[in-house]
Coordinates of C-alpha atoms in Angstrom, one line a residue:
Chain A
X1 CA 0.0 0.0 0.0
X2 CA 1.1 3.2 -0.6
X3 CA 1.4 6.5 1.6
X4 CA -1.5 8.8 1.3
X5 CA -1.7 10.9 -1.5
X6 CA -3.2 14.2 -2.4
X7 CA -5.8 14.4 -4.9
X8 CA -7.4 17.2 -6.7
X9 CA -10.8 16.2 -7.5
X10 CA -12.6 17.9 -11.4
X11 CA -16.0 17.0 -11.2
X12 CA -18.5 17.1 -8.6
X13 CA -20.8 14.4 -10.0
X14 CA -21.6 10.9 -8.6
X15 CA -18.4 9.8 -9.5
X16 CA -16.4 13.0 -8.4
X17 CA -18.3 13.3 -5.2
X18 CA -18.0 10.2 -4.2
X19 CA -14.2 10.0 -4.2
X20 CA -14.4 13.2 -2.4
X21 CA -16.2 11.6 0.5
X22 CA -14.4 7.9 0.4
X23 CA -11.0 9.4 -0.1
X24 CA -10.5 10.1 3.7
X25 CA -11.2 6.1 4.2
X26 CA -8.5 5.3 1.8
X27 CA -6.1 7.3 3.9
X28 CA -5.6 10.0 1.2
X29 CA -6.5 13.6 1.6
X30 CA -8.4 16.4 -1.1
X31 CA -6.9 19.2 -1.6
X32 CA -8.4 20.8 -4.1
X33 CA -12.3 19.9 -5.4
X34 CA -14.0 21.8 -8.3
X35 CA -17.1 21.7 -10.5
X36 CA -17.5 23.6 -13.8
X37 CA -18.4 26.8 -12.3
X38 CA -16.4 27.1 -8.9
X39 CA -13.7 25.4 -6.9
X40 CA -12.5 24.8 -3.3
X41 CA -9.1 24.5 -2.3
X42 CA -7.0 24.1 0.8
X43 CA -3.2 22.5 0.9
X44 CA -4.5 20.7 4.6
X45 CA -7.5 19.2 3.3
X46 CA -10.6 20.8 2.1
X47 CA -13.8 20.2 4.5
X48 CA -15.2 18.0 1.9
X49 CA -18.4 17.1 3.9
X50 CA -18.8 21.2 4.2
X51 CA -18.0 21.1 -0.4
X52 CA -20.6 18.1 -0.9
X53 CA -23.2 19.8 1.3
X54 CA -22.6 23.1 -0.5
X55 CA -22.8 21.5 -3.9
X56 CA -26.2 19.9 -2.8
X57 CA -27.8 22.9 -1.3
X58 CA -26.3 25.6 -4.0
X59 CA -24.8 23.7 -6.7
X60 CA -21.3 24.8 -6.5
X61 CA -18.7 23.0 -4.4
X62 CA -17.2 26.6 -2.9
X63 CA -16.3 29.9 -3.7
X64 CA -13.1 29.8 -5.7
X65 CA -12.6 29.7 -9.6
X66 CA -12.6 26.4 -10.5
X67 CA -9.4 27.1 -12.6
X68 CA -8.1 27.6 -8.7
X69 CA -8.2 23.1 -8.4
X70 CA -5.4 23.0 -11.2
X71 CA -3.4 25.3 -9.8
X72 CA -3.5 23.6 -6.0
X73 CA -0.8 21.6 -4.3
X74 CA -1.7 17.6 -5.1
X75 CA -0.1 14.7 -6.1
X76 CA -3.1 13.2 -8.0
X77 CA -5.4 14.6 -10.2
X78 CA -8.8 13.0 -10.4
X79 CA -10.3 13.8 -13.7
X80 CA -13.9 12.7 -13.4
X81 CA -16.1 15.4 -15.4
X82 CA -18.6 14.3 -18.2
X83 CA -17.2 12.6 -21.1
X84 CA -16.4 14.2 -23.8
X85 CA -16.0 13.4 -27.3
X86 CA -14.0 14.5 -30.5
X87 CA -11.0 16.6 -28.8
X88 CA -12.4 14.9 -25.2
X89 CA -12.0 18.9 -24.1
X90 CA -11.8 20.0 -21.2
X91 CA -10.8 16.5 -19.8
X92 CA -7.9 16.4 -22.0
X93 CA -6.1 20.2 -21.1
X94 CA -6.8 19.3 -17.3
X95 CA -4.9 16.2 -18.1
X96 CA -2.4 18.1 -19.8
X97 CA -1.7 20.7 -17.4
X98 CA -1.2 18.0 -14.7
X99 CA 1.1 15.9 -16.3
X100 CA 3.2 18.7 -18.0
X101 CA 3.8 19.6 -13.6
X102 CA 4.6 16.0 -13.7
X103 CA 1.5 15.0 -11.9
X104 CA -0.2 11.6 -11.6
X105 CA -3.3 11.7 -13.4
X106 CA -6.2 9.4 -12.7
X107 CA -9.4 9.2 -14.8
X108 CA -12.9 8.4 -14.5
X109 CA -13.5 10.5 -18.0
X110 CA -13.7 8.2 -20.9
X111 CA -12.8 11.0 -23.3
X112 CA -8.9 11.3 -23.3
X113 CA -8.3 7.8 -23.1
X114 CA -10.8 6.6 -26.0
X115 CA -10.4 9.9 -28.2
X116 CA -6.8 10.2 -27.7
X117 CA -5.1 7.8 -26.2
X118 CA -1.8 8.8 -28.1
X119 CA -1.8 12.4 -27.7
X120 CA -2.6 10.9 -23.8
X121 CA 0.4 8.3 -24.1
X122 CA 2.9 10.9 -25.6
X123 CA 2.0 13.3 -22.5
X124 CA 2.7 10.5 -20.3
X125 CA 6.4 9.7 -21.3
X126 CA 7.2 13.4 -21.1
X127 CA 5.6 13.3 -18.0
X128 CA 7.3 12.0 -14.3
X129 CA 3.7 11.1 -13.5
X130 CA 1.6 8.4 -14.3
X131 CA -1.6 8.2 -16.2
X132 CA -4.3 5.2 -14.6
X133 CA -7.6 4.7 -16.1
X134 CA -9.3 1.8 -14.1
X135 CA -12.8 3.3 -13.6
X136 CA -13.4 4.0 -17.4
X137 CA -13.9 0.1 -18.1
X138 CA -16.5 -1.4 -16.4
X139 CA -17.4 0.5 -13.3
X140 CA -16.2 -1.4 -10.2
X141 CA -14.8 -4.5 -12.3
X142 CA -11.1 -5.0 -12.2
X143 CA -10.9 -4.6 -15.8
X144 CA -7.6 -3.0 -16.7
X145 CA -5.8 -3.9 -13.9
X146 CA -6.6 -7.8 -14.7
X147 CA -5.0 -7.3 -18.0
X148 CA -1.9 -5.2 -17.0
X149 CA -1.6 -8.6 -14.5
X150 CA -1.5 -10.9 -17.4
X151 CA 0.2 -8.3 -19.8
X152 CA -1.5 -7.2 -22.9
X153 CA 0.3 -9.1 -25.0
X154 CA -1.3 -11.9 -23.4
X155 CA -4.4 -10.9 -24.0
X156 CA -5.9 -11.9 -27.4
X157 CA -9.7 -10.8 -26.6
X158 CA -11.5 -9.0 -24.2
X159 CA -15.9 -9.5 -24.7
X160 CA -19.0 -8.3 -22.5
X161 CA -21.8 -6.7 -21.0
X162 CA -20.4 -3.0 -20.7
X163 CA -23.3 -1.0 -20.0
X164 CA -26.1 -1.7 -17.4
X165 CA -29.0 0.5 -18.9
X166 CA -29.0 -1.5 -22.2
X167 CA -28.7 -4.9 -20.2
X168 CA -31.8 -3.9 -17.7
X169 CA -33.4 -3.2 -20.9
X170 CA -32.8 -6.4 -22.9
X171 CA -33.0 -8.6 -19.5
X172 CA -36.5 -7.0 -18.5
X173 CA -37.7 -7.2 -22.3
X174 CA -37.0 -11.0 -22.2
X175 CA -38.5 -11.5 -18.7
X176 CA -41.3 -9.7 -18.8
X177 CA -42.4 -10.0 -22.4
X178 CA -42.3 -6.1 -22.7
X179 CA -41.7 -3.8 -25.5
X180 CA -38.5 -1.5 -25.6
X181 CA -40.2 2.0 -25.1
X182 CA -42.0 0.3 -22.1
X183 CA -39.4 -1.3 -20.8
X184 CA -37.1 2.0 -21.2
X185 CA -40.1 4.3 -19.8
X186 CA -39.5 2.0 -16.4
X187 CA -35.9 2.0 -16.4
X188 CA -36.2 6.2 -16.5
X189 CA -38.6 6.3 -13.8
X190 CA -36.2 3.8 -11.7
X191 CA -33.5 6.2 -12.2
X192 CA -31.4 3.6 -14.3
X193 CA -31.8 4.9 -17.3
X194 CA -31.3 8.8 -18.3
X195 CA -33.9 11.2 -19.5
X196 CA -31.3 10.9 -22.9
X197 CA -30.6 7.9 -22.9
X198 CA -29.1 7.9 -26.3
X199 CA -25.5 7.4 -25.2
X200 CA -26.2 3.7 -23.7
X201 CA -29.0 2.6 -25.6
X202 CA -27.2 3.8 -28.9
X203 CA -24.0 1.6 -28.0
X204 CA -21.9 4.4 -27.5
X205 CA -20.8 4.4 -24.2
X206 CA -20.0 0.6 -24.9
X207 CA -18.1 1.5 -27.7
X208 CA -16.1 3.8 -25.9
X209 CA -15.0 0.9 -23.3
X210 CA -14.1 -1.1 -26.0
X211 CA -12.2 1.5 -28.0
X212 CA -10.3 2.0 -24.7
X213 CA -9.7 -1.8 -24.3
X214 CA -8.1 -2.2 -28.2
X215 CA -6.1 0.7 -27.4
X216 CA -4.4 -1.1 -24.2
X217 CA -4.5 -4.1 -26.2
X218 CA -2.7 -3.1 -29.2
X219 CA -0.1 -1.8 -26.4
X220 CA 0.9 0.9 -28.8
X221 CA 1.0 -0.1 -32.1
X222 CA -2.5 1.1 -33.4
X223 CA -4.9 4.1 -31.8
X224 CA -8.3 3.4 -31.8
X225 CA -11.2 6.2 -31.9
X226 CA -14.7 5.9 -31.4
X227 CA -14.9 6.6 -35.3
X228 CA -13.0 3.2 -35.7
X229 CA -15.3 1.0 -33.9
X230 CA -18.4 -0.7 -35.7
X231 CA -21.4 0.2 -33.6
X232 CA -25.1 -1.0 -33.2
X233 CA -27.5 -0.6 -30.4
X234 CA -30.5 -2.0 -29.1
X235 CA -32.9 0.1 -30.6
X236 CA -33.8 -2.3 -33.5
X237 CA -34.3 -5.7 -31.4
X238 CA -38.0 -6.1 -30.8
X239 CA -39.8 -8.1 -28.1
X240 CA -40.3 -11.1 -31.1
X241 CA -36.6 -11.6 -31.5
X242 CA -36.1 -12.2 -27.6
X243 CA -38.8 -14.2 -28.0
X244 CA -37.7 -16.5 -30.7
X245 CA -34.1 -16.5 -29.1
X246 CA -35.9 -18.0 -25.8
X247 CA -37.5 -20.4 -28.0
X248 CA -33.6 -22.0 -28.8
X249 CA -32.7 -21.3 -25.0
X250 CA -31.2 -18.2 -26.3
X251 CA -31.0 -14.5 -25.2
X252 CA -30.2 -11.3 -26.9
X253 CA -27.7 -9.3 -24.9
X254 CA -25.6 -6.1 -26.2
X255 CA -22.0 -7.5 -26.2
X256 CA -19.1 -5.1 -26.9
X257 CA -16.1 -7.1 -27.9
X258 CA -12.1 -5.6 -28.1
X259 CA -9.2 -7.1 -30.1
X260 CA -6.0 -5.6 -30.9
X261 CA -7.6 -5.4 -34.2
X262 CA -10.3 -3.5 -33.3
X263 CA -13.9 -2.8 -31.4
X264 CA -17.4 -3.6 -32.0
X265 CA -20.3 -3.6 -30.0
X266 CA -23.9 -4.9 -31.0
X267 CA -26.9 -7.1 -29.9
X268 CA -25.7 -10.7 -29.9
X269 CA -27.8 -14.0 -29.4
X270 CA -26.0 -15.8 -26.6
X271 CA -27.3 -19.1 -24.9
X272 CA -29.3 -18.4 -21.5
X273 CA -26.9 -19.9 -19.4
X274 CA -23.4 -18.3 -20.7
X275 CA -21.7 -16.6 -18.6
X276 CA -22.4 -13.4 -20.6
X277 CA -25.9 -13.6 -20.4
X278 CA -26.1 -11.1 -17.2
X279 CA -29.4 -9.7 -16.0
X280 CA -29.9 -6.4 -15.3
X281 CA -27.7 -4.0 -14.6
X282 CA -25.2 -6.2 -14.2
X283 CA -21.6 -6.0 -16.2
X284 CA -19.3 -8.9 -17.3
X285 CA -15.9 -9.0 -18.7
X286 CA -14.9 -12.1 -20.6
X287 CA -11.2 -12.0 -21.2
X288 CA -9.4 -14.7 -23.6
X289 CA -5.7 -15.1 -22.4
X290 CA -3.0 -17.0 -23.8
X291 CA -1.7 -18.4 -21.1
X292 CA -4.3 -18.6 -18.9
X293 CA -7.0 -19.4 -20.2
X294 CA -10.8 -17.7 -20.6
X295 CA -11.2 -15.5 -17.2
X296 CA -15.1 -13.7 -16.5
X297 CA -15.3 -10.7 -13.9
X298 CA -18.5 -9.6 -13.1
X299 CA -20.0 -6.9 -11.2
X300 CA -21.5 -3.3 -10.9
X301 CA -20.4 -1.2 -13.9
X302 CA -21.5 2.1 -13.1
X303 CA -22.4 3.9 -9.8
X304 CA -20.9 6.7 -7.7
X305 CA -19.0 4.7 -4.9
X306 CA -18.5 1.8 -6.8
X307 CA -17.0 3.6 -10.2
X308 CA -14.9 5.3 -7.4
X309 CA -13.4 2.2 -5.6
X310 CA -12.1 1.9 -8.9
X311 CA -10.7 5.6 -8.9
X312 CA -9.3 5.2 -5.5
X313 CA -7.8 1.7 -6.5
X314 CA -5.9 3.6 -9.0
X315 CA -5.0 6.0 -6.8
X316 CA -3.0 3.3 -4.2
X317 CA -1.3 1.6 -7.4
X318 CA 1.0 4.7 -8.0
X319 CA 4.2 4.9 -6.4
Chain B
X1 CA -21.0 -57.3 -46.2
X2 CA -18.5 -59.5 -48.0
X3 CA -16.9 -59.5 -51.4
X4 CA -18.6 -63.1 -52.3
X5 CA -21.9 -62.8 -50.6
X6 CA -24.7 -62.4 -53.2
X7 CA -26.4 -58.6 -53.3
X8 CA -29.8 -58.7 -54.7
X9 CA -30.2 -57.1 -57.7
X10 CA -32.5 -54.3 -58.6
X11 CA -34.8 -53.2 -61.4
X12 CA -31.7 -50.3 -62.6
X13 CA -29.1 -53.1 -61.9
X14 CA -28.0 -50.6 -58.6
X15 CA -26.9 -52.2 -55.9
X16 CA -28.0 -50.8 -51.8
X17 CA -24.9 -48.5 -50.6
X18 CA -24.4 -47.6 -47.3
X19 CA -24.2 -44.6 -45.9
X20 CA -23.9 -42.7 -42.7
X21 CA -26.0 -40.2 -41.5
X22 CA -25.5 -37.5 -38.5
X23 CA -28.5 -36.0 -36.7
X24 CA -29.6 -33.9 -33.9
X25 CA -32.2 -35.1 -31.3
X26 CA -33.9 -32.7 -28.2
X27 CA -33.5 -34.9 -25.4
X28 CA -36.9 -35.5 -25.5
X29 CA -38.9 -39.3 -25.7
X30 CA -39.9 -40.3 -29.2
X31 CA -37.4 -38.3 -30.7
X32 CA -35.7 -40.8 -32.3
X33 CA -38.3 -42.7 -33.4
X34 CA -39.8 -40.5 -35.0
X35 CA -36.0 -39.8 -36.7
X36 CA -35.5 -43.4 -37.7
X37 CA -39.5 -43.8 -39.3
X38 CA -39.0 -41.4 -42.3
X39 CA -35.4 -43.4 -43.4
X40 CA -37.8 -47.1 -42.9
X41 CA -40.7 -45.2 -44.9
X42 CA -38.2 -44.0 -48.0
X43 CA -36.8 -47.1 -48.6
X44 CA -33.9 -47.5 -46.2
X45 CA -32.5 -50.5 -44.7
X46 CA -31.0 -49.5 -41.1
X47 CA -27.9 -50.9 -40.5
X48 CA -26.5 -49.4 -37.2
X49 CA -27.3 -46.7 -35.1
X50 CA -25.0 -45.1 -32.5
X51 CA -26.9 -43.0 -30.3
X52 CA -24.5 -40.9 -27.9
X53 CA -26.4 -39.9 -25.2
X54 CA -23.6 -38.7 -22.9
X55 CA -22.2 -36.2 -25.4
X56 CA -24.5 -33.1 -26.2
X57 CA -24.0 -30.7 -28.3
X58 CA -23.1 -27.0 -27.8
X59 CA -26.7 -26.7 -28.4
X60 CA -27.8 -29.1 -26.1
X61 CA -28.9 -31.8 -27.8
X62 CA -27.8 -35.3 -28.7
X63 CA -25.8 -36.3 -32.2
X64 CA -26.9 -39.6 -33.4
X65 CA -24.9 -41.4 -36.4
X66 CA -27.4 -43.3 -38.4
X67 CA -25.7 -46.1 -40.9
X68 CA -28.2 -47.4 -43.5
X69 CA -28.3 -48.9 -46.8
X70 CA -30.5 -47.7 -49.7
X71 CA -30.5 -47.5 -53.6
X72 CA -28.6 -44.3 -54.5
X73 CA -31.6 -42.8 -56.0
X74 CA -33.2 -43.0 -52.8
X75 CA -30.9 -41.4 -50.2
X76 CA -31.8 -37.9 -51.5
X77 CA -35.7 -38.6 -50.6
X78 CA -34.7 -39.9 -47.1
X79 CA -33.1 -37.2 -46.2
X80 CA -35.7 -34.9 -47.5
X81 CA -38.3 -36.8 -45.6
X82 CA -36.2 -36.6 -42.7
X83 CA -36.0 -32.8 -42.8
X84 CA -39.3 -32.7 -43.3
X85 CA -40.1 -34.6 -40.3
X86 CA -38.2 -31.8 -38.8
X87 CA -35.1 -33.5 -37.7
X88 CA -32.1 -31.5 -37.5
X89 CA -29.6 -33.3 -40.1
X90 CA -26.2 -32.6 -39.4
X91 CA -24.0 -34.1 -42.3
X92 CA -25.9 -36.3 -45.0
X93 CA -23.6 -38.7 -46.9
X94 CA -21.2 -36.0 -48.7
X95 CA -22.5 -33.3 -47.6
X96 CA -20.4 -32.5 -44.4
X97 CA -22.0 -29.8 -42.7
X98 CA -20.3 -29.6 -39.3
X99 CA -21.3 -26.5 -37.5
X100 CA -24.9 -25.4 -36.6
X101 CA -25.6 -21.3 -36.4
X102 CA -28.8 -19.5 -35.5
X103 CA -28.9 -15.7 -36.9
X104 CA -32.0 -13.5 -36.3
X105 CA -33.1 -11.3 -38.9
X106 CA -35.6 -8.3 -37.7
X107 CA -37.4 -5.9 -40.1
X108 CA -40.2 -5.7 -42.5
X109 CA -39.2 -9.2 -43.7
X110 CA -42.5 -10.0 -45.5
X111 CA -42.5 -6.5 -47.5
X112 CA -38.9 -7.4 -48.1
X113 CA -39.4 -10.7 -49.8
X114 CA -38.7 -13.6 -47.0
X115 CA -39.2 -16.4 -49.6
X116 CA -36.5 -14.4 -51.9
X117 CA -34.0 -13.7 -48.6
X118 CA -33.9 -17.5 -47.9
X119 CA -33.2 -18.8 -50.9
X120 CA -30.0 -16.1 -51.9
X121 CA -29.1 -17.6 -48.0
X122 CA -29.7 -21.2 -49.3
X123 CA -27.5 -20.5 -52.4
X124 CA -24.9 -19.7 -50.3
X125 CA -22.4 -22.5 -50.5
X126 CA -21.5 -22.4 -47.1
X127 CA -24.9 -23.2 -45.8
X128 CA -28.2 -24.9 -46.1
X129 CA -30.9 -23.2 -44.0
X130 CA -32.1 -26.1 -41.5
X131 CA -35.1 -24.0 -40.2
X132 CA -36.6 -21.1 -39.9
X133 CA -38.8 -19.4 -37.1
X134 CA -40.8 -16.3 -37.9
X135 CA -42.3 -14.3 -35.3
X136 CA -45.0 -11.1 -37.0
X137 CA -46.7 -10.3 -33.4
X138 CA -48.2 -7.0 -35.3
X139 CA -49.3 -8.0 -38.6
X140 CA -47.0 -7.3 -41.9
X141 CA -47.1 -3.5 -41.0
X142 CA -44.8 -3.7 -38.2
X143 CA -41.7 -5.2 -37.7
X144 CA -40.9 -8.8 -37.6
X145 CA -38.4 -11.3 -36.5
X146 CA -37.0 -14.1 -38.2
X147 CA -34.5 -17.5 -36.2
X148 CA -32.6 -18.9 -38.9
X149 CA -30.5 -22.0 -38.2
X150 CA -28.1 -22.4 -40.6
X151 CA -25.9 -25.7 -40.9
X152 CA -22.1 -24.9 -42.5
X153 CA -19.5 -26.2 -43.6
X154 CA -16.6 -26.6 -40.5
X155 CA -14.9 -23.2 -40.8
X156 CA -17.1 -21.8 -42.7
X157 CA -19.6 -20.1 -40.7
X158 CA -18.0 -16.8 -41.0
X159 CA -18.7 -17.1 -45.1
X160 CA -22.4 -17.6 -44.3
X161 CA -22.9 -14.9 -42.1
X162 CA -21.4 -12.2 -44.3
X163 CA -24.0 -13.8 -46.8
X164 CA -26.7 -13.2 -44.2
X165 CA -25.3 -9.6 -43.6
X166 CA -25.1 -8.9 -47.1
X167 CA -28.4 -9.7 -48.0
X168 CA -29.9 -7.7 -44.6
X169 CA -28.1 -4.8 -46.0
X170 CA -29.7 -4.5 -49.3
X171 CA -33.1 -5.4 -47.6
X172 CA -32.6 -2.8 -44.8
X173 CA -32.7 -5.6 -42.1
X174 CA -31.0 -6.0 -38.8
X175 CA -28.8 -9.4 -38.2
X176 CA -28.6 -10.6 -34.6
X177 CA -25.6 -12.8 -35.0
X178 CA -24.7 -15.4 -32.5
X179 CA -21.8 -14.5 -30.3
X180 CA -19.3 -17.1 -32.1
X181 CA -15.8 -16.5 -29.5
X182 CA -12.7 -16.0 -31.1
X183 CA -11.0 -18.8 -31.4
X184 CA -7.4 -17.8 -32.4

């Protein structure tokens, strides 16, 4: 384990705000929290109960500029505002700025790592910090931490259930016998899906963990984009296709699959009882090693505390 | 059968020839009975059949190798009849189709011409469709689904399905393929 580190914290969402309150726990201290429109700072700790309550009650986190967090004494920089595509701005300058002060970087923001991962990889040698990126793949899974254990090279495949909204969708269409806007109509009233819930239902947040996953597994020697990967969502699959599926003890689940060679992600029929036939919104990573065989990790992909387990795992794997 | 033991001779002059015959059961009773009447029924004289109950398929269900004898002209109808029957035939004399693959197709596959889709599938020489599923829970106005099993050639499942995706694309259908696992 080790010593306790100092973070600065961009983004005061779940993900962001839940770091915030767990880092403490983890034996590391914030010094510097900010949300688009304000920032607090402090180089012995910031009250982050007194941030999180303000950011509930007002909306803002404190007083400061939030330009104030990237200029604060820390060791780590916890990038964990919305993803962004394209130029993955302003994830990518924050990124920037910390490693060009030879910063570690950690990241919760898909953005840099899927957009550009070797603009993010050339910062990173210049740099005498680290960039981690655990929470980006499935939530609280040990995704990318599993593979650096086997070595990418090892790795020929990684395959899965990468986002929960479209799995409760498809699970609850099979079970229930219900159609997609019904079934989606529930899932926004139980808060799992989003009022837009274009970006998961689309593929595209799948796609983005998959592009991220060819990227480590090509180790270098081809960049993946979102633009690269071939992309369908579960839009098109009506109730009568789960249906015939069942009839073969089949299901139809949205499986994102990453090779060296590239990423796609689309509605696959798998058998009822494979391992990749999750329910709900449940995530599982299938990896296909050389050497060791098929491993699946399952668990909570998405979530506030859980995606930031995954930040603060990060966080205690630097030196 | 021996080289000096007398075959009966038929009308043609053809003599029986055996041949072997893989199939598919659901582990369900009367399955193979109702497998081995169609071959009885169309002229076929069963020699042997193996019937390996410990070893299912991916699928789930149970090969069973059929030997039999029949005059060549009537193999082609036994397998037919067996088909018809609605037994899943894995590999028919020289036909060796090893692998079994179930696509779904989703769209308007009535406006689009089903009949014509399946046969441009059929033609494929990777393939022969083994069955077909349809599912039109709103009438031809609405979208419908379609459970294709295919049987292919060994290795050359990925040649059918790009058939399958071809064909989807020009018709503006949507292919559920199977998740096949890389096997590299």
């Amino acid at each position: 384990m080790s010593d306790g580190k100092r973070l600065a914290v961009l983004g005061a969402g779940a993900v962001g705000g839940s770091v915030v309150e767990l880092a403490a726990e983890y034996g590391h201290t914030v010094t510097a929290f900010a949300d688009s429109a304000s920032a607090v700072v402090d180089a012995d700790g910031i009250d982050t109960a007194a941030a999180l309550g303000s950011k509930a009650e007002t909306g803002r986190v404190g007083t400061a500029d939030p330009d104030a967090a990237l200029d604060a004494d820390y060791d780590v920089l916890v990038e964990a505002t919305p993803t962004t595509l394209d130029d993955a701005e302003p994830g990518f300058s924050h990124v920037r700025d910390a490693l060009e002060r030879d910063r570690h970087v950690v990241l919760a923001n898909k953005g840099p790592v899927a957009e550009r991962y070797a603009d993010l990889m050339a910062l990173e040698r210049e740099s005498a910090g680290d960039v981690r990126f655990e929470a980006t793949v499935g939530g609280a899974i040990p995704v990318l931490s599993t593979i650096e254990d086997l070595s990418p090279a090892h790795v020929t495949a990684a395959r899965g259930v990468l986002n929960g909204t479209a799995n409760f969708i498809l699970s609850r269409m099979a079970a229930e016998g219900l159609g997609y806007e019904h079934v989606l109509a529930e899932a926004q009233d139980l808060g799992v899906a989003e009022a837009d819930p274009s970006f998961d239902v689309d593929g595209t947040d799948a796609a983005l963990k998959c592009v991220i996953l060819s990227n480590v597994l090509a180790d270098g020697d081809r960049e993946y984009t979102l633009a690269d990967a071939d992309v369908e969502g579960i839009k098109n699959v009506p109730g009568s296709a789960l249906e015939l599926a069942a009839e073969d003890g089949q299901t139809i689940r949205l499986i994102g699959e990453a090779t060296p060679d590239g990423a796609r992600v689309s509605p696959r029929l798998v058998s009822q009882n494979a391992a990749l036939a999750v329910t709900g919104t449940r995530n599982i990573v299938q990896l296909e090693s050389e050497h060791a065989g098929q491993l699946n990790i399952s668990g909570r992909g998405a979530g506030g505390p859980e995606t930031a387990s995954a930040v603060l795992a990060d966080v205690g794997r630097l030196d | 059968m021996t080289e000096t033991e007398a075959v009966p001779e038929t009308d043609g002059g053809e003599q029986p020839k055996p041949h072997t015959i893989r199939l598919e059961l659901a582990d369900e009773p009367g399955q193979l009975l109702d497998a081995l009447r169609p071959i009885a029924e169309n002229g076929g004289n069963l020699l042997s059949i193996f019937h390996e109950r410990g070893n299912l398929t991916p699928r789930g269900r149970i090969p069973v190798e059929v030997d039999l004898e029949c005059l060549p002209d009537r193999f082609d109808a036994i397998v037919d009849a067996l088909r018809a029957e609605g037994v899943n035939v894995i590999q028919a004399g020289a036909e060796h189709y090893g692998e079994t693959v179930t696509v779904l197709l989703v769209g308007h596959l009535v406006d689009s011409d089903l009949s014509d889709t399946l046969r441009r599938i059929e033609q494929c020489s990777s393939a022969s469709l083994s069955d077909i599923s349809l599912s039109a829970p709103e009438g031809r106005d609405d979208v419908s689904s379609a459970s294709l099993r295919l049987a292919t050639y060994t290795g050359r499942t990925e040649d059918a399905l790009e058939v399958v995706r071809k064909v989807a694309r020009e018709k503006d259908l949507h292919v559920i393929e199977p998740l096949t696992e890389v096997s590299q």
